[in-house]
Tab-separated table of C-alpha atoms in Angstrom:
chain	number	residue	atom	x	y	z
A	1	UNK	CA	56.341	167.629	89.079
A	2	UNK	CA	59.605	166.546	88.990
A	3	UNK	CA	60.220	166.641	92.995
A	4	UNK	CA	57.377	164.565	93.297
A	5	UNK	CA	58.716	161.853	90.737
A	6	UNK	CA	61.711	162.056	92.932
A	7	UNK	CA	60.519	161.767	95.949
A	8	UNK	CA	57.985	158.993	94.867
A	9	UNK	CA	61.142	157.397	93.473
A	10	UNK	CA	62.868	157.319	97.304
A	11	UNK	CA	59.625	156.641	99.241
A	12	UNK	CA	58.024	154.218	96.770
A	13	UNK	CA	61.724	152.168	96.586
A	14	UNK	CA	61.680	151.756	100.668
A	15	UNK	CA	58.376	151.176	100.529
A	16	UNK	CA	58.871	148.124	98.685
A	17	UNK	CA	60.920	146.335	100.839
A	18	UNK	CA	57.390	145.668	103.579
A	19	UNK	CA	56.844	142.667	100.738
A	20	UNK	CA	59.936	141.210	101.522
A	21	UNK	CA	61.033	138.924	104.785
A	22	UNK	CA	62.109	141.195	107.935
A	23	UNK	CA	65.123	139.031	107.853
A	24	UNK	CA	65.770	138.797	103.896
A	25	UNK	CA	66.226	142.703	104.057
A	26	UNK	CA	68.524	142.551	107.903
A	27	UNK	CA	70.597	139.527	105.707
A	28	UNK	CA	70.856	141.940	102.785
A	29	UNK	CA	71.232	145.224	104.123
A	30	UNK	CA	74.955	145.288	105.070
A	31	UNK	CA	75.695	144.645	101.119
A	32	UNK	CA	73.313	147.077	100.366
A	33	UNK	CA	74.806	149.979	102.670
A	34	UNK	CA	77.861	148.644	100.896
A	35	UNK	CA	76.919	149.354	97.611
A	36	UNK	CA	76.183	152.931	98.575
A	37	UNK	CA	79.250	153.652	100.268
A	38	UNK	CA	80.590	152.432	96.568
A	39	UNK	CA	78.043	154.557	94.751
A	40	UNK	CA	78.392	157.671	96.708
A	41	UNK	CA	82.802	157.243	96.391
A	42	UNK	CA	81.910	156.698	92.929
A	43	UNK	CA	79.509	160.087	92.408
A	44	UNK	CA	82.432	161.772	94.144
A	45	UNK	CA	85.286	160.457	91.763
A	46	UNK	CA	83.122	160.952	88.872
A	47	UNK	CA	82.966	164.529	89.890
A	48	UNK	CA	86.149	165.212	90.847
A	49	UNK	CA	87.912	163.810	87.815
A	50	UNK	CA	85.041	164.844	85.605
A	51	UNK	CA	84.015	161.322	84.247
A	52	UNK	CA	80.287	162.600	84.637
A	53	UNK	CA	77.814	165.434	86.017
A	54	UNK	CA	74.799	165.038	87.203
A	55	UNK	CA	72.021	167.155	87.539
A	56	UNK	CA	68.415	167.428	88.159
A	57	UNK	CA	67.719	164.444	90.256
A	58	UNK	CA	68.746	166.662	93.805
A	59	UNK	CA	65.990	166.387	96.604
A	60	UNK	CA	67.884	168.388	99.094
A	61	UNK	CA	71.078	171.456	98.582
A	62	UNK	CA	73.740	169.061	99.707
A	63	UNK	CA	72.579	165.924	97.322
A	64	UNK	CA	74.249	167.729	93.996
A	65	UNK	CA	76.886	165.124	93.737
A	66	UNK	CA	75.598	162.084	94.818
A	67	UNK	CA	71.466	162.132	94.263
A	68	UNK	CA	69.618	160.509	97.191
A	69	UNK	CA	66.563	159.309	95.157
A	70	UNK	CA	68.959	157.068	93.285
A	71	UNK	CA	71.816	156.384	94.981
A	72	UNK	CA	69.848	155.884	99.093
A	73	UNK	CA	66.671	154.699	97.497
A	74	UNK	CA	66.534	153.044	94.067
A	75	UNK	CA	69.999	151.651	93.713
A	76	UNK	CA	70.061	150.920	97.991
A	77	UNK	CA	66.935	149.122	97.959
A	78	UNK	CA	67.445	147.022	93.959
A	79	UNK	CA	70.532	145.135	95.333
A	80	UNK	CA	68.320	143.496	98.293
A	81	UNK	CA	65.749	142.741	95.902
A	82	UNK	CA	68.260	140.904	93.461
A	83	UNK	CA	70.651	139.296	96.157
A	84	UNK	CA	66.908	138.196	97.538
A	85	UNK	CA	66.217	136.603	94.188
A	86	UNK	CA	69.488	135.806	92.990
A	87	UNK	CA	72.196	135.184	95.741
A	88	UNK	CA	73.633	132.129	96.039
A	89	UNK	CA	73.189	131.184	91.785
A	90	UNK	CA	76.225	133.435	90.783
A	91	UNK	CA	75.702	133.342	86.748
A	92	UNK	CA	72.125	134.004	87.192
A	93	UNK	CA	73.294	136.941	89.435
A	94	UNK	CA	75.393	138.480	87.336
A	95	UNK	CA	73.593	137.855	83.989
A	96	UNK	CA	70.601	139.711	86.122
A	97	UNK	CA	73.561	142.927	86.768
A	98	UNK	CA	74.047	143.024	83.164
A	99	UNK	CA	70.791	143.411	81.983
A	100	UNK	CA	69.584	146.004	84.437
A	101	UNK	CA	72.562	147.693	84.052
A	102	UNK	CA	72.446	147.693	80.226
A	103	UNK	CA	68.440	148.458	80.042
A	104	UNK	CA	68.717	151.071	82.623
A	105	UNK	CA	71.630	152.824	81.158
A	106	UNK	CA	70.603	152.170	77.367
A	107	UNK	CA	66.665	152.846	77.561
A	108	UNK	CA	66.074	154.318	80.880
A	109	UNK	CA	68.313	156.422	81.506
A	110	UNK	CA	68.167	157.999	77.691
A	111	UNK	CA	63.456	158.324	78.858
A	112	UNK	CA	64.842	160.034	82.543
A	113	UNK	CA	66.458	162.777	80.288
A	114	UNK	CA	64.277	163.413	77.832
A	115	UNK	CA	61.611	163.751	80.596
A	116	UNK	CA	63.843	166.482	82.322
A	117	UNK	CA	64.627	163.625	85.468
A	118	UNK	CA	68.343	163.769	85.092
A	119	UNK	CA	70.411	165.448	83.227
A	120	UNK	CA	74.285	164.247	82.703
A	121	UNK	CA	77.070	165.414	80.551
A	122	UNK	CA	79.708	162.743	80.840
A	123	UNK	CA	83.226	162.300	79.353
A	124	UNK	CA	82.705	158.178	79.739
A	125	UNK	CA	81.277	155.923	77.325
A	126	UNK	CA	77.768	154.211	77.943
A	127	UNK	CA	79.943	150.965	77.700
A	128	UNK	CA	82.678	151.958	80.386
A	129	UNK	CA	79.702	153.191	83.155
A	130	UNK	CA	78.055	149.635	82.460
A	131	UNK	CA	81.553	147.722	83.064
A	132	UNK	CA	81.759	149.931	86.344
A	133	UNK	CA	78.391	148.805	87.454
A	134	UNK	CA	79.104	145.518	86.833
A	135	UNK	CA	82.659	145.569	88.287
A	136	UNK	CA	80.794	146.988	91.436
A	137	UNK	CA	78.130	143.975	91.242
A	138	UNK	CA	80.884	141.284	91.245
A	139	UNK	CA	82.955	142.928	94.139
A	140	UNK	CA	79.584	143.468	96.538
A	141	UNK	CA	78.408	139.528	95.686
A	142	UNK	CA	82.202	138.900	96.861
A	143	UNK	CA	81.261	140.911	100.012
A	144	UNK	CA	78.070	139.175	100.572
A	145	UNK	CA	79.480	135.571	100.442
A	146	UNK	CA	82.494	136.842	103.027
A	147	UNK	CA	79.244	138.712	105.147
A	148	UNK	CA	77.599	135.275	104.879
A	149	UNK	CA	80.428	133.191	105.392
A	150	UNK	CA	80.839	135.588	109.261
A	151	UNK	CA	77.652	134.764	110.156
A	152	UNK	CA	77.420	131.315	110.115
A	153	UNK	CA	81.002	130.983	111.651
A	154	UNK	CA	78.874	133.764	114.599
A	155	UNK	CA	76.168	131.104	114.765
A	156	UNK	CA	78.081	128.108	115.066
């Protein structure tokens, strides 16, 4: 049962993006790849220096450190969706970060374990993975105004 929440998770996540634009998901992909390049050199610190393990959420053998229903599905395909809605209103933006970052790693995260989703033993407060995310929100909106900012100076 769990695979198939997984897997639901990735395929349901992607398939979510056919209700937006074709070209509000090609002007918001490169920030999204961006954030997973983050994400996944994130996974792989937090492993290597121990900040947190996770486990339980693997699709595939090789997805142990960085899981691909989260990290190339969920998180990939939320940061289109809220540049989509938010980009360009920075305060609204990040006020948006904080609270899904807070609600997901206050209540859902805490439901995900007690369902047997993910499991995590971490060495980092609740607090400190929050103030990561939203470190990582501020330095991808960054990237997206400098992405932006190349475009139009491409179309002109």
């Amino acid at each position: 049962m769990k695979q198939i929440i997984l897997w639901l998770l990735l395929i349901l996540s992607w398939a979510s993006l056919f209700f937006l634009k074709m070209d509000t998901v090609r002007r918001y992909m490169p920030v999204a790849l961006f954030m997973t390049v983050i994400h996944t050199l994130s996974y792989q610190a937090a492993y290597h220096y121990g900040w947190w393990k996770e486990t339980g959420s693997s699709l595939f053998g090789w997805d142990k450190v960085a899981p691909v229903p989260w990290v190339y599905g969920a998180y990939l395909v939320i940061v289109i969706w809220v540049f989509h809605f938010t980009f360009g209103k920075f305060w609204m933006y990040l006020t948006v970060n904080i609270l899904l970052d807070g609600v997901f790693m206050y209540i859902v995260y805490p439901v995900l374990q007690r369902m047997g989703l993910v499991s995590s033993e971490s060495t980092l407060p609740t607090i400190a993975i929050v103030a990561m995310m939203v470190g990582f929100a501020i330095i991808i909106y960054l990237y997206q105004l400098w992405q932006d900012e190349v475009f139009k100076q491409s179309k002109a």
